[in-house]
GROMACS .gro file of C-alpha atoms in nm:
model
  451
    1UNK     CA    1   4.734  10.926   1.885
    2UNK     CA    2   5.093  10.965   1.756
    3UNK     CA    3   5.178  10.597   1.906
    4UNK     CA    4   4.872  10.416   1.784
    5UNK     CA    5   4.873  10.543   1.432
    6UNK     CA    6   5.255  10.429   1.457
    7UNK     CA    7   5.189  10.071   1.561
    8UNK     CA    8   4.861  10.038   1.278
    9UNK     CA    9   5.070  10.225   1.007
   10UNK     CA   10   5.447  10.200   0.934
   11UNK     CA   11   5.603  10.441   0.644
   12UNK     CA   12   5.644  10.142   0.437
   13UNK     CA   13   5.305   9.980   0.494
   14UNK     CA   14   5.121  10.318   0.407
   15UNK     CA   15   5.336  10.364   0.069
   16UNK     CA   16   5.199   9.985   0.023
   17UNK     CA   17   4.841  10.017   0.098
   18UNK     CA   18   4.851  10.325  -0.101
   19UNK     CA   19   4.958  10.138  -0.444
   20UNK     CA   20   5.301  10.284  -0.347
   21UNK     CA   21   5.239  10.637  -0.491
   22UNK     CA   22   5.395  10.931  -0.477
   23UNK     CA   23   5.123  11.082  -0.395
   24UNK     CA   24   5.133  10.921  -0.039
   25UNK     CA   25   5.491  11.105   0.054
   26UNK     CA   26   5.365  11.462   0.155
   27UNK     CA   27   5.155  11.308   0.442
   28UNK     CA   28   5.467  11.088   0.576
   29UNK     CA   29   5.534  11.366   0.801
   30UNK     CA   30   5.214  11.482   0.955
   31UNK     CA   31   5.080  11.093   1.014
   32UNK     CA   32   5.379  10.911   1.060
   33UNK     CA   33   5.621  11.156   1.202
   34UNK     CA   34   5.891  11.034   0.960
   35UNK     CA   35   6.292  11.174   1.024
   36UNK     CA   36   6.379  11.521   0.894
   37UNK     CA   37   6.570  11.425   0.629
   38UNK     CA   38   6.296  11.203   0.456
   39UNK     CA   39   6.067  11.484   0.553
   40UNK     CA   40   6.261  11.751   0.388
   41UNK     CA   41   6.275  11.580   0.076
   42UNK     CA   42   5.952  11.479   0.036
   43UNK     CA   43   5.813  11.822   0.041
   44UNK     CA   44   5.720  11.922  -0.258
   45UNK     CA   45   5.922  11.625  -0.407
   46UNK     CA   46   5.888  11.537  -0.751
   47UNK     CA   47   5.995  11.305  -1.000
   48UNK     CA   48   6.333  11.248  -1.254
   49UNK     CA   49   6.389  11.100  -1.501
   50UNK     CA   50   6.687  11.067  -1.756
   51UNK     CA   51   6.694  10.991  -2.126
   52UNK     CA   52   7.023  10.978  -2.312
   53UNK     CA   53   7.087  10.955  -2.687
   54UNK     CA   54   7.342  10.874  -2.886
   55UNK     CA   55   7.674  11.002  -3.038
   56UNK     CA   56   7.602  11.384  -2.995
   57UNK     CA   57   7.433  11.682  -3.182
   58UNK     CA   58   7.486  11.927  -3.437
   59UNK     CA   59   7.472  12.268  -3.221
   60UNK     CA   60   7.370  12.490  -3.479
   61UNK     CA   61   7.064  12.311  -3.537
   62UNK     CA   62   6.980  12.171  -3.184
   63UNK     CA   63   6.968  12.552  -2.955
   64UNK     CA   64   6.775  12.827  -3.080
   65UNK     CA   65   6.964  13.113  -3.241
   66UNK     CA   66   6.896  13.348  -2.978
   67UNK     CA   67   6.910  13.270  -2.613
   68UNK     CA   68   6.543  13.481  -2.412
   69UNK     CA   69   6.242  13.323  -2.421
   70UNK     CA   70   6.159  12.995  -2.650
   71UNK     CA   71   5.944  13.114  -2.957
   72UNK     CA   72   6.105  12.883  -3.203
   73UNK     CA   73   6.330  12.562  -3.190
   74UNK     CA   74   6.570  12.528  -3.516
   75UNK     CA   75   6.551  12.175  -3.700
   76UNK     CA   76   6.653  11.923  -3.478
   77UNK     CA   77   6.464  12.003  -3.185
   78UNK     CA   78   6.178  12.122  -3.384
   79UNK     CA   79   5.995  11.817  -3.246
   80UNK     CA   80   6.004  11.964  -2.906
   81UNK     CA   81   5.842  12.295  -2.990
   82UNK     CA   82   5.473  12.193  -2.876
   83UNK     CA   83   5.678  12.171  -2.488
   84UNK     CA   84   5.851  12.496  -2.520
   85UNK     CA   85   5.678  12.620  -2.195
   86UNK     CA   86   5.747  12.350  -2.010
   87UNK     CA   87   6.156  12.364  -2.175
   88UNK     CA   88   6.461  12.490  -2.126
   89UNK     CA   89   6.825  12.491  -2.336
   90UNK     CA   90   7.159  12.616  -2.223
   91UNK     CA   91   7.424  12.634  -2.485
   92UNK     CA   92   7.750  12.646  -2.411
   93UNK     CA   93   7.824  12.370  -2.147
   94UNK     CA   94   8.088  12.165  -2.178
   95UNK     CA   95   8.238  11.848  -2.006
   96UNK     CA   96   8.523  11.873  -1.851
   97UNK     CA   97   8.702  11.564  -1.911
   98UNK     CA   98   8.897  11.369  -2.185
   99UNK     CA   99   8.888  11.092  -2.430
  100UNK     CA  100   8.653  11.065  -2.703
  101UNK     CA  101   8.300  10.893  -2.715
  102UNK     CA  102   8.374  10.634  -2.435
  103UNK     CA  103   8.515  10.969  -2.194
  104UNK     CA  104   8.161  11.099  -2.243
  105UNK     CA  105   7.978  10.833  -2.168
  106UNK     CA  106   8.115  10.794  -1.802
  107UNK     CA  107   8.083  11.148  -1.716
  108UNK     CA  108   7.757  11.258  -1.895
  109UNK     CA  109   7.571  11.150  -1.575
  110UNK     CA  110   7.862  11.154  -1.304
  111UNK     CA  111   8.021  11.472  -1.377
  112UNK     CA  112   8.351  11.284  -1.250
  113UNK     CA  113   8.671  11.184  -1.420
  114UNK     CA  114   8.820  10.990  -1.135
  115UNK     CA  115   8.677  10.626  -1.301
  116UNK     CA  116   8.694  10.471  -0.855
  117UNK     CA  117   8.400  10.772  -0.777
  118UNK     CA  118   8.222  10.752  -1.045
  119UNK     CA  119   7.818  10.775  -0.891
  120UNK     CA  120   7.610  10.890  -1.173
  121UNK     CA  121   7.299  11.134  -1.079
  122UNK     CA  122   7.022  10.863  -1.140
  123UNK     CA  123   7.139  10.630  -0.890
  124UNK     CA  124   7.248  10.935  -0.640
  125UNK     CA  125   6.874  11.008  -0.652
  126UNK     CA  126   6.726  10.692  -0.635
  127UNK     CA  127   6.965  10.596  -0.314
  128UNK     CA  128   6.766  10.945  -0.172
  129UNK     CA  129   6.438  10.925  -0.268
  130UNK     CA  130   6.385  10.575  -0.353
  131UNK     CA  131   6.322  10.446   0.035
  132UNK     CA  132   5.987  10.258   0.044
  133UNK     CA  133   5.939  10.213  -0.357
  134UNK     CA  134   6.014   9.854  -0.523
  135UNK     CA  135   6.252  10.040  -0.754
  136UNK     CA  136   6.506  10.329  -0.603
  137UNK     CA  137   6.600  10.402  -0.972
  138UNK     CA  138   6.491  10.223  -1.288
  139UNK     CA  139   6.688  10.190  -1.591
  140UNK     CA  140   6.555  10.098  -1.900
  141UNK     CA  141   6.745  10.027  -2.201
  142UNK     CA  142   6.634  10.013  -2.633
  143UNK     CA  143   6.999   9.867  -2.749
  144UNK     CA  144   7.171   9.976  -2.515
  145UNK     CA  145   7.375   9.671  -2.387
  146UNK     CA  146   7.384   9.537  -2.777
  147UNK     CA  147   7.746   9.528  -2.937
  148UNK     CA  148   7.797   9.727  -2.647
  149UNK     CA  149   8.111   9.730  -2.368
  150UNK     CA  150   8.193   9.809  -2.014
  151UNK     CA  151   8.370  10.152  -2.123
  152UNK     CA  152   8.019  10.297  -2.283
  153UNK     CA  153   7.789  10.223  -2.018
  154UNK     CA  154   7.635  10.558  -1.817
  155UNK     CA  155   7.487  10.488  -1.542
  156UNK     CA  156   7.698  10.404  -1.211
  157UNK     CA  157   7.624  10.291  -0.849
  158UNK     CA  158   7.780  10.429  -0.557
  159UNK     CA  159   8.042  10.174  -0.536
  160UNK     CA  160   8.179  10.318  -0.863
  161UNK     CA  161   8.024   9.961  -1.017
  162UNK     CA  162   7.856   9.984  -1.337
  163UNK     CA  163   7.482   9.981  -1.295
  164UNK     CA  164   7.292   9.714  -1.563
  165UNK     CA  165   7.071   9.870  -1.831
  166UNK     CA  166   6.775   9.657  -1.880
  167UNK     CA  167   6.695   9.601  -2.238
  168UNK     CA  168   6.420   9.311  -2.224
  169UNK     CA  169   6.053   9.488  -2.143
  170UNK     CA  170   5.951   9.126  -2.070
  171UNK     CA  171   6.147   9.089  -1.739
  172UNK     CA  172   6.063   9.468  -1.662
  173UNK     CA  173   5.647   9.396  -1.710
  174UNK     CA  174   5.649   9.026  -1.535
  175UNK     CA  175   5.850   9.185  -1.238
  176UNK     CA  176   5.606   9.488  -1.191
  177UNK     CA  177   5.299   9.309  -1.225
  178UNK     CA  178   5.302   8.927  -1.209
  179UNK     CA  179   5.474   8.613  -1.106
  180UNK     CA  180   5.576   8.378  -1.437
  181UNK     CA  181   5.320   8.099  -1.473
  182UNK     CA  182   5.014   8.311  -1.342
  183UNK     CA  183   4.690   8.327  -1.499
  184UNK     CA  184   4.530   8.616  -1.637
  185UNK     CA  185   4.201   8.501  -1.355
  186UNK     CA  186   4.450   8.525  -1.033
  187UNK     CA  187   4.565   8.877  -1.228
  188UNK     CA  188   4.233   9.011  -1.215
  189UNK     CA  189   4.205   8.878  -0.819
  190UNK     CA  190   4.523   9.001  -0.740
  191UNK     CA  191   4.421   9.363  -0.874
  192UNK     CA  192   4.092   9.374  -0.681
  193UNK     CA  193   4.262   9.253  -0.430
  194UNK     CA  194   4.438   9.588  -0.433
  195UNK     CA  195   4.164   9.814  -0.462
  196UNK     CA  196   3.989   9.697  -0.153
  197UNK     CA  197   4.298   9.727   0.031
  198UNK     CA  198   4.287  10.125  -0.090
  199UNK     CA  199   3.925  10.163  -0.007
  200UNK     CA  200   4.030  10.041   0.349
  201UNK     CA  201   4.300  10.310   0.356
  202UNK     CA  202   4.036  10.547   0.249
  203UNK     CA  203   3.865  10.484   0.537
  204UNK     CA  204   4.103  10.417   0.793
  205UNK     CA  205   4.224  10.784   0.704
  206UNK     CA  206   3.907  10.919   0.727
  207UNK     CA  207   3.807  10.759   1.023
  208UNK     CA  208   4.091  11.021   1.186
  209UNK     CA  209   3.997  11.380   0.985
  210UNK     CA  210   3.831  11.469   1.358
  211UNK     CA  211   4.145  11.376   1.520
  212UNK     CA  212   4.313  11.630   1.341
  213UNK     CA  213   4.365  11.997   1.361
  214UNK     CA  214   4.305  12.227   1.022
  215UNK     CA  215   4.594  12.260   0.892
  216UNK     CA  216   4.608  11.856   0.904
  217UNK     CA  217   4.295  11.830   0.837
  218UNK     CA  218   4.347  12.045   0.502
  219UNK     CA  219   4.652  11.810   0.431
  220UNK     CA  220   4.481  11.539   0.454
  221UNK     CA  221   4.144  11.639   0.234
  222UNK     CA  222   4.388  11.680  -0.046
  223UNK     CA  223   4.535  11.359   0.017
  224UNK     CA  224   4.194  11.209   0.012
  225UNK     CA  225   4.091  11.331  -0.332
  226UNK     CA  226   4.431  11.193  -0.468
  227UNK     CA  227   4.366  10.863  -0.339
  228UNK     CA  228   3.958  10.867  -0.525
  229UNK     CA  229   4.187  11.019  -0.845
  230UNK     CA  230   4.408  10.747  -0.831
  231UNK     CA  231   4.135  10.523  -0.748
  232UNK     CA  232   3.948  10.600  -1.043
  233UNK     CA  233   4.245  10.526  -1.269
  234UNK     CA  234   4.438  10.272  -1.118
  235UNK     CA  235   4.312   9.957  -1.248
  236UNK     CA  236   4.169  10.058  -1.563
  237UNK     CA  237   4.289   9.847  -1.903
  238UNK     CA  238   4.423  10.222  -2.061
  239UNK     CA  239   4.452  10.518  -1.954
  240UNK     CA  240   4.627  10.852  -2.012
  241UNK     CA  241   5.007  10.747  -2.053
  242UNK     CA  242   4.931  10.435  -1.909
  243UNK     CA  243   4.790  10.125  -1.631
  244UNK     CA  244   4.900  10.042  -1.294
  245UNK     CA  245   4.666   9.760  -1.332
  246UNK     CA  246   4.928   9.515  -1.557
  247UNK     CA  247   4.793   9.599  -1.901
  248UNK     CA  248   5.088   9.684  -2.182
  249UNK     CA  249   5.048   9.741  -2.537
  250UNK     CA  250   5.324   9.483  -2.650
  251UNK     CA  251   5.258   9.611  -3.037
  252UNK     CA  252   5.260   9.259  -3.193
  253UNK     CA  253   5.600   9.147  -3.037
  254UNK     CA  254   5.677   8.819  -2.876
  255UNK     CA  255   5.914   8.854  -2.643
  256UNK     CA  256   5.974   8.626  -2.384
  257UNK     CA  257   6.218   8.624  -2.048
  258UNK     CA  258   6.445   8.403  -2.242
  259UNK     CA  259   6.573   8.488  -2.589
  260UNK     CA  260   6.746   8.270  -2.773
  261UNK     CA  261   6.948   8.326  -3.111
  262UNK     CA  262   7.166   8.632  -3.245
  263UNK     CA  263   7.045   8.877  -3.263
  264UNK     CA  264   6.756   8.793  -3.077
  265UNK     CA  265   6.430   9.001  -3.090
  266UNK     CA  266   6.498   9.280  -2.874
  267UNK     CA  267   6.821   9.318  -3.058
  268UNK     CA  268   6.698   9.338  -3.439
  269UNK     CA  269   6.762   9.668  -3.543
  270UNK     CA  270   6.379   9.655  -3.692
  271UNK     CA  271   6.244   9.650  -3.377
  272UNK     CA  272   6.458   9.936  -3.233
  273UNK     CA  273   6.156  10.207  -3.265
  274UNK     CA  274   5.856   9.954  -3.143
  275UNK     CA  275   6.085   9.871  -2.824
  276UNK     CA  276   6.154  10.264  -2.774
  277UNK     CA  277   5.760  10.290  -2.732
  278UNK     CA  278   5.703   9.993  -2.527
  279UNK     CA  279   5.992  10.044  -2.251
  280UNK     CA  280   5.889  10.474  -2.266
  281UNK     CA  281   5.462  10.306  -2.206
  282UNK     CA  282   5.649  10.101  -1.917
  283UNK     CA  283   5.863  10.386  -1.748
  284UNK     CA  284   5.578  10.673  -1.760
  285UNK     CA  285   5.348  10.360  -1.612
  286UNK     CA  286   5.630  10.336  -1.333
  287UNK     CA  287   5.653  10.672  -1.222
  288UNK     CA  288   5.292  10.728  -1.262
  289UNK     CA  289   5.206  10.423  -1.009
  290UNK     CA  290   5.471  10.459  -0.754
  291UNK     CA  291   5.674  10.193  -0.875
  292UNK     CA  292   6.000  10.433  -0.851
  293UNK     CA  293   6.064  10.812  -0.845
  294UNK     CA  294   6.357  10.789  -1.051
  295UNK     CA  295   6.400  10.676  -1.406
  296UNK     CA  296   6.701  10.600  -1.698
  297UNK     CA  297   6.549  10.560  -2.004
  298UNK     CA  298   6.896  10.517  -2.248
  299UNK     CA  299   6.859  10.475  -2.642
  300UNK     CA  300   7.153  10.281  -2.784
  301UNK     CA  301   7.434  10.366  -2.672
  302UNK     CA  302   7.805  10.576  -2.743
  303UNK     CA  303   7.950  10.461  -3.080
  304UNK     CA  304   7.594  10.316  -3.160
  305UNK     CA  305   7.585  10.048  -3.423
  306UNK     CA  306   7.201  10.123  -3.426
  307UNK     CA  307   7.063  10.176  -3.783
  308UNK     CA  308   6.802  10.415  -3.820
  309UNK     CA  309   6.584  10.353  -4.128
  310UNK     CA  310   6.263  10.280  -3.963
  311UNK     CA  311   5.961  10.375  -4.129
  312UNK     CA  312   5.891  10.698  -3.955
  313UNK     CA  313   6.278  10.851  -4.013
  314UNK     CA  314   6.297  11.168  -4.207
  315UNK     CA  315   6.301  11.109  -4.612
  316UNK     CA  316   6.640  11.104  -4.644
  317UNK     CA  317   6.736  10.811  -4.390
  318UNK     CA  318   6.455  10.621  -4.612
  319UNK     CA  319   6.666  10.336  -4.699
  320UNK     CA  320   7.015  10.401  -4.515
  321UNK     CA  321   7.223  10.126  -4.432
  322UNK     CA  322   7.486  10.306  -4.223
  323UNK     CA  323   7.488  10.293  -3.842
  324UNK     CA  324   7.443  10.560  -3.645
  325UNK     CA  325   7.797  10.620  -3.531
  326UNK     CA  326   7.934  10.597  -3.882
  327UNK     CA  327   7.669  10.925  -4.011
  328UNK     CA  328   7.785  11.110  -3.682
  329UNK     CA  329   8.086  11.177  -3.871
  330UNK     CA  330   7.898  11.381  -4.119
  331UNK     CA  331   8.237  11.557  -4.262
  332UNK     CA  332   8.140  11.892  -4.143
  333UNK     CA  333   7.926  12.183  -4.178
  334UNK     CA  334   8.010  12.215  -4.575
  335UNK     CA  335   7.892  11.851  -4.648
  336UNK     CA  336   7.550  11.931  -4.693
  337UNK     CA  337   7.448  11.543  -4.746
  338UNK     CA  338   7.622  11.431  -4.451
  339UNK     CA  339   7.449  11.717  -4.253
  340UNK     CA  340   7.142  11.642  -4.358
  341UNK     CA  341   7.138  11.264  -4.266
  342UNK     CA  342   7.292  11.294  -3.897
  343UNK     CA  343   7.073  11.571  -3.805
  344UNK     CA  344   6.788  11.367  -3.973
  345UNK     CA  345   6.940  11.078  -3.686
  346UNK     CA  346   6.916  11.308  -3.364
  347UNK     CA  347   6.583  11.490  -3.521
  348UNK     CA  348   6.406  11.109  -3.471
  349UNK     CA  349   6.581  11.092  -3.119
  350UNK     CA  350   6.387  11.416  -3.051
  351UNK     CA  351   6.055  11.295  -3.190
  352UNK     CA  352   6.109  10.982  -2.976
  353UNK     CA  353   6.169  11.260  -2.641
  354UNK     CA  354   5.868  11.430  -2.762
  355UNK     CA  355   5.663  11.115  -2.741
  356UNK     CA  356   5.750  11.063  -2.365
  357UNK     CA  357   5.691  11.401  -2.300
  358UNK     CA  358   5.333  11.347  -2.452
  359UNK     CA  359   5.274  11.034  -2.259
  360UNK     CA  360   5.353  11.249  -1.909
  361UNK     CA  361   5.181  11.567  -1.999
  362UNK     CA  362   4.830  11.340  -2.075
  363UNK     CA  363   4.892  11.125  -1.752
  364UNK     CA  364   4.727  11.338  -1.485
  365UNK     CA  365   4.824  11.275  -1.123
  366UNK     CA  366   4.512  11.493  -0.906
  367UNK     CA  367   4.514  11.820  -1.085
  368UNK     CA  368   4.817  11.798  -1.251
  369UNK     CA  369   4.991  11.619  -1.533
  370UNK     CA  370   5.322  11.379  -1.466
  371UNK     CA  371   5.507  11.618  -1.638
  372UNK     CA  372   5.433  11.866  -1.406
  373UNK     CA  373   5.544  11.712  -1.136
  374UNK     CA  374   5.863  11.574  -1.278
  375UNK     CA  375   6.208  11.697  -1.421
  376UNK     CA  376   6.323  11.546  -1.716
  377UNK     CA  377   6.651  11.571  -1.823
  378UNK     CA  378   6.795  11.445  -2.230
  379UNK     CA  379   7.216  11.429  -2.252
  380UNK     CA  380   7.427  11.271  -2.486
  381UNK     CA  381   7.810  11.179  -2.445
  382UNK     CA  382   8.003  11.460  -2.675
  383UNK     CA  383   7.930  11.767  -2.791
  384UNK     CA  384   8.018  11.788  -3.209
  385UNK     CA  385   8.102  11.421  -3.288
  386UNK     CA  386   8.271  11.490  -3.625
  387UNK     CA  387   8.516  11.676  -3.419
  388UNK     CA  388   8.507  11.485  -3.091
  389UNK     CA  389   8.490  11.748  -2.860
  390UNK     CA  390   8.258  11.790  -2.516
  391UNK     CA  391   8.162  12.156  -2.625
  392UNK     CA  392   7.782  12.268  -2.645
  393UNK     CA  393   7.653  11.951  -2.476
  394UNK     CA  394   7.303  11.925  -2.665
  395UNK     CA  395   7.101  11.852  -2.313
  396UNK     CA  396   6.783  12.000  -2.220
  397UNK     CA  397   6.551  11.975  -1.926
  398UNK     CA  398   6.164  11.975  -1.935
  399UNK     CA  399   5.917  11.964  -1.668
  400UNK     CA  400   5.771  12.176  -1.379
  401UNK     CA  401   5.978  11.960  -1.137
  402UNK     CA  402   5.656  12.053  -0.914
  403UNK     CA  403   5.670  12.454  -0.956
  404UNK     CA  404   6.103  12.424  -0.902
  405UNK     CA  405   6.219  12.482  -1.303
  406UNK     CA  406   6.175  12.825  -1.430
  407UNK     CA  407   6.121  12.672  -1.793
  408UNK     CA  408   6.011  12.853  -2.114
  409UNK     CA  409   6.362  12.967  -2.208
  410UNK     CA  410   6.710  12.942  -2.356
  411UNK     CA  411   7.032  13.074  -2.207
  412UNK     CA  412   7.386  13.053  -2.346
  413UNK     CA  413   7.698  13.086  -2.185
  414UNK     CA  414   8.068  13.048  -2.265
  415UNK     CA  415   8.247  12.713  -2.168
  416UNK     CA  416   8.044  12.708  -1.846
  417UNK     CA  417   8.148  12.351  -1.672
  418UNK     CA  418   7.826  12.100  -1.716
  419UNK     CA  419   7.896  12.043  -1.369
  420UNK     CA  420   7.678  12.310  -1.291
  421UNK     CA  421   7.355  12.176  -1.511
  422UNK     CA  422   7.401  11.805  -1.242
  423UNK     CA  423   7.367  12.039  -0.923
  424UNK     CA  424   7.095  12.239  -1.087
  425UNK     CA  425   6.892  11.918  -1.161
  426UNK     CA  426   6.945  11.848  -0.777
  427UNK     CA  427   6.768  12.144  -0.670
  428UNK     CA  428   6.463  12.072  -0.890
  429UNK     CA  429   6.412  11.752  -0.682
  430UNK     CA  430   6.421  11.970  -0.375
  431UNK     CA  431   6.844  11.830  -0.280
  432UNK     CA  432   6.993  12.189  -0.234
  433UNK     CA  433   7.318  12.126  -0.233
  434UNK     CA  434   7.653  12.321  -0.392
  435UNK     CA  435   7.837  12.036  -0.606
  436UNK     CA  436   7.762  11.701  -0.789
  437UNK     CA  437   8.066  11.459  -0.915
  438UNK     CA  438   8.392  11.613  -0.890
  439UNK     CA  439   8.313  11.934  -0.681
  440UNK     CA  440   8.662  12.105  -0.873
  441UNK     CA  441   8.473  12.089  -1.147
  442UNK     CA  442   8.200  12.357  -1.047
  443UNK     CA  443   8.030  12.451  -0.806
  444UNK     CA  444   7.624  12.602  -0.752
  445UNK     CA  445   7.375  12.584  -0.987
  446UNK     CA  446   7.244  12.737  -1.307
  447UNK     CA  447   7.035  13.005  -1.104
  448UNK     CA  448   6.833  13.094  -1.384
  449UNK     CA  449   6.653  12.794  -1.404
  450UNK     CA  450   6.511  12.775  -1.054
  451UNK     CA  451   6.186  12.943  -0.904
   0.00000   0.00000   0.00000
């Protein structure tokens, strides 16, 4: 059986017929006797993804006063509070590296100072877990390559070479769903087109439950109901968080592939909060549909020029004309004015984290939400920016990375390398291992936030 079923279905061709879900990988084994090491992570694998924010936090008013359980969240994170299950906050990491802003930035997701190995988590994952997917990692970008410069990017491939940010949802959208110049008629073929090829997987795996003993056979009843779940959902116009079947709320923007003029429209500061909900509707569609199992989504960027008086900002950025690097220097904890308006910038980041969250906790993959099954992970590139230090990193990570986080808590520690938050991520994605980045740096992970 084991060599026909080889010959009829490759790895590859059953993520494909499949609609390249995740939801395919826990089978790989049994059916397709795939190598140990894909095997081993794609047990009980789950998905990552990374959002990053800009130009640090206010500690004070980021962690909750008291590390134990999560009751309460103070007044910047207060927009995470309906998660705080699903959350957990360590205060008192720190990044142990030099510079200012632009030092940050390269080690927030590499954990490395040495700028020839610099491999940053998103790609490390992707380069793991990505094999069979159209994207290994996907990074999406609002602002984050505008006014920007090679010393503030994040992300990093394992050649130590920057890895793009893409900013323009357009080129994103037309790439996951649709060759330029199609109709919206050979759309709608091409997506039928699809589901009969996943009723004919249907059946070709059911045609072998006999074949199978029960433990297999259990394995592959479960697998089965996925598949109708998906089924059921897959081509719809909306749907929980989102459509694998090409449909995109663009939210009266016209954005084409090419954009012309300066700045053009995915670089107007007014259109900073509409893009921040179109490329977060695009990312939760790609991890929901297989496209990729690990995501970047990156607002701005260090030493952000970005200008937050969007309609929905707290009263008191109502009218601000100051970027948001320029309020990060707030003038300290005594400058009441200058408090309020920074913490009023990172409190709309959070509200904008909050949002995602919502879209993966109301996309349900079989009997669980998106969120369940994934580990997401918020950093920023210094700890107090009015002082430019890497102290109290305000990061957080949310999720039931499938049944790995033990969330619903807040610890604090004192000075504890960040090192050891990277590793910890690792093991929520199922990668064991003892370092991340620079392995002098730290080494094992933050125990108390594993099952």
């Amino acid at each position: 059986m084991t060599s026909i079923m080889k010959t009829a279905l490759t790895r590859r061709k059953l993520l494909q017929l499949s609609g390249m879900t995740a939801l395919s990988i826990p089978l790989l084994r049994t059916l397709l006797e795939c190598d140990e090491a894909v095997a081993a992570v794609a047990q009980g694998s789950s998905r990552a993804l990374f959002i990053y924010y800009p130009d640090g936090n206010l500690a004070p008013l980021f962690f909750p006063k008291n590390p134990g359980r999560i009751t309460d969240l103070p007044s910047i994170s207060g927009p995470l509070l309906p998660f705080k299950d699903k959350l957990s906050m360590v205060r008192g990491l720190e990044y142990l590296t030099t510079g200012s802003h632009e030092g940050g930035a390269a080690f927030c997701l590499t954990g490395s100072t040495n700028k020839s190995k610099l491999y940053s988590i998103d790609n490390y994952l992707g380069d793991r877990l990505g094999d069979g997917f159209k994207y290994k990692s996907l990074r999406l970008g609002v602002g984050a390559n505008f006014q920007s410069g090679a010393e503030k990017y994040i992300s990093y491939l394992s050649s130590g070479a920057i890895a793009p940010v893409q900013d323009n949802p357009r080129i994103v959208f037309n790439e996951f769903y649709q060759v330029p110049g199609r109709s919206a008629a050979e759309i709608s073929i091409e997506q039928q087109r699809k589901k009969s090829v996943l009723d004919y997987t249907i059946r070709s795996l059911q045609s072998i439950q006999n074949q199978l003993g029960a433990v297999e056979k259990a394995k592959l009843d479960q697998h089965l109901t996925a598949l109708r779940d998906m089924e059921k959902s897959l081509f719809s116009s909306s749907s929980g968080g989102g459509s694998c079947g090409g449909y995109l709320d663009w939210r009266g923007l016209e954005i084409s592939e090419e954009l012309k003029g300066y700045p053009n429209v995915i670089e107007r500061n007014e259109n900073f909060e509409t893009l921040s909900e179109i490329m977060a509707d695009i990312m939760v569609q790609a991890l929901q549909c297989g496209v990729t199992p690990v995501g970047l989504l990156q607002w701005s960027h260090a030493v952000s020029p970005t200008v937050l008086n969007f309609q929905s900002v707290p009263t008191v950025l109502q009218g601000n004309a100051s970027g948001h690097h320029d309020l990060s220097h707030y003038g300290g904890m005594g400058n009441q004015s200058g408090v309020e308006k920074f913490s009023a910038c990172q409190f709309w980041f959070m509200t904008q984290l909050a949002k995602v969250l919502e879209r993966l906790e109301r996309t349900k993959i079989g009997d669980q939400s998106l969120l369940d099954q994934s580990m997401v992970f918020a950093t920023t590139e210094v700890g107090d920016p009015d002082l430019h230090h890497f102290e109290d990193i305000g990061c957080l990570v949310v999720g039931g990375a499938s049944g790995r986080h033990a969330a619903g808590q807040s610890l604090q520690f004192s000075k504890r390398s960040y090192n050891h938050m990277l590793i910890t991520l690792l093991h929520m994605v199922g990668m064991p291992q003892n370092t991340f980045g620079d392995g002098s740096l730290g080494q094992g992970p933050i125990g108390e936030l594993l099952k």
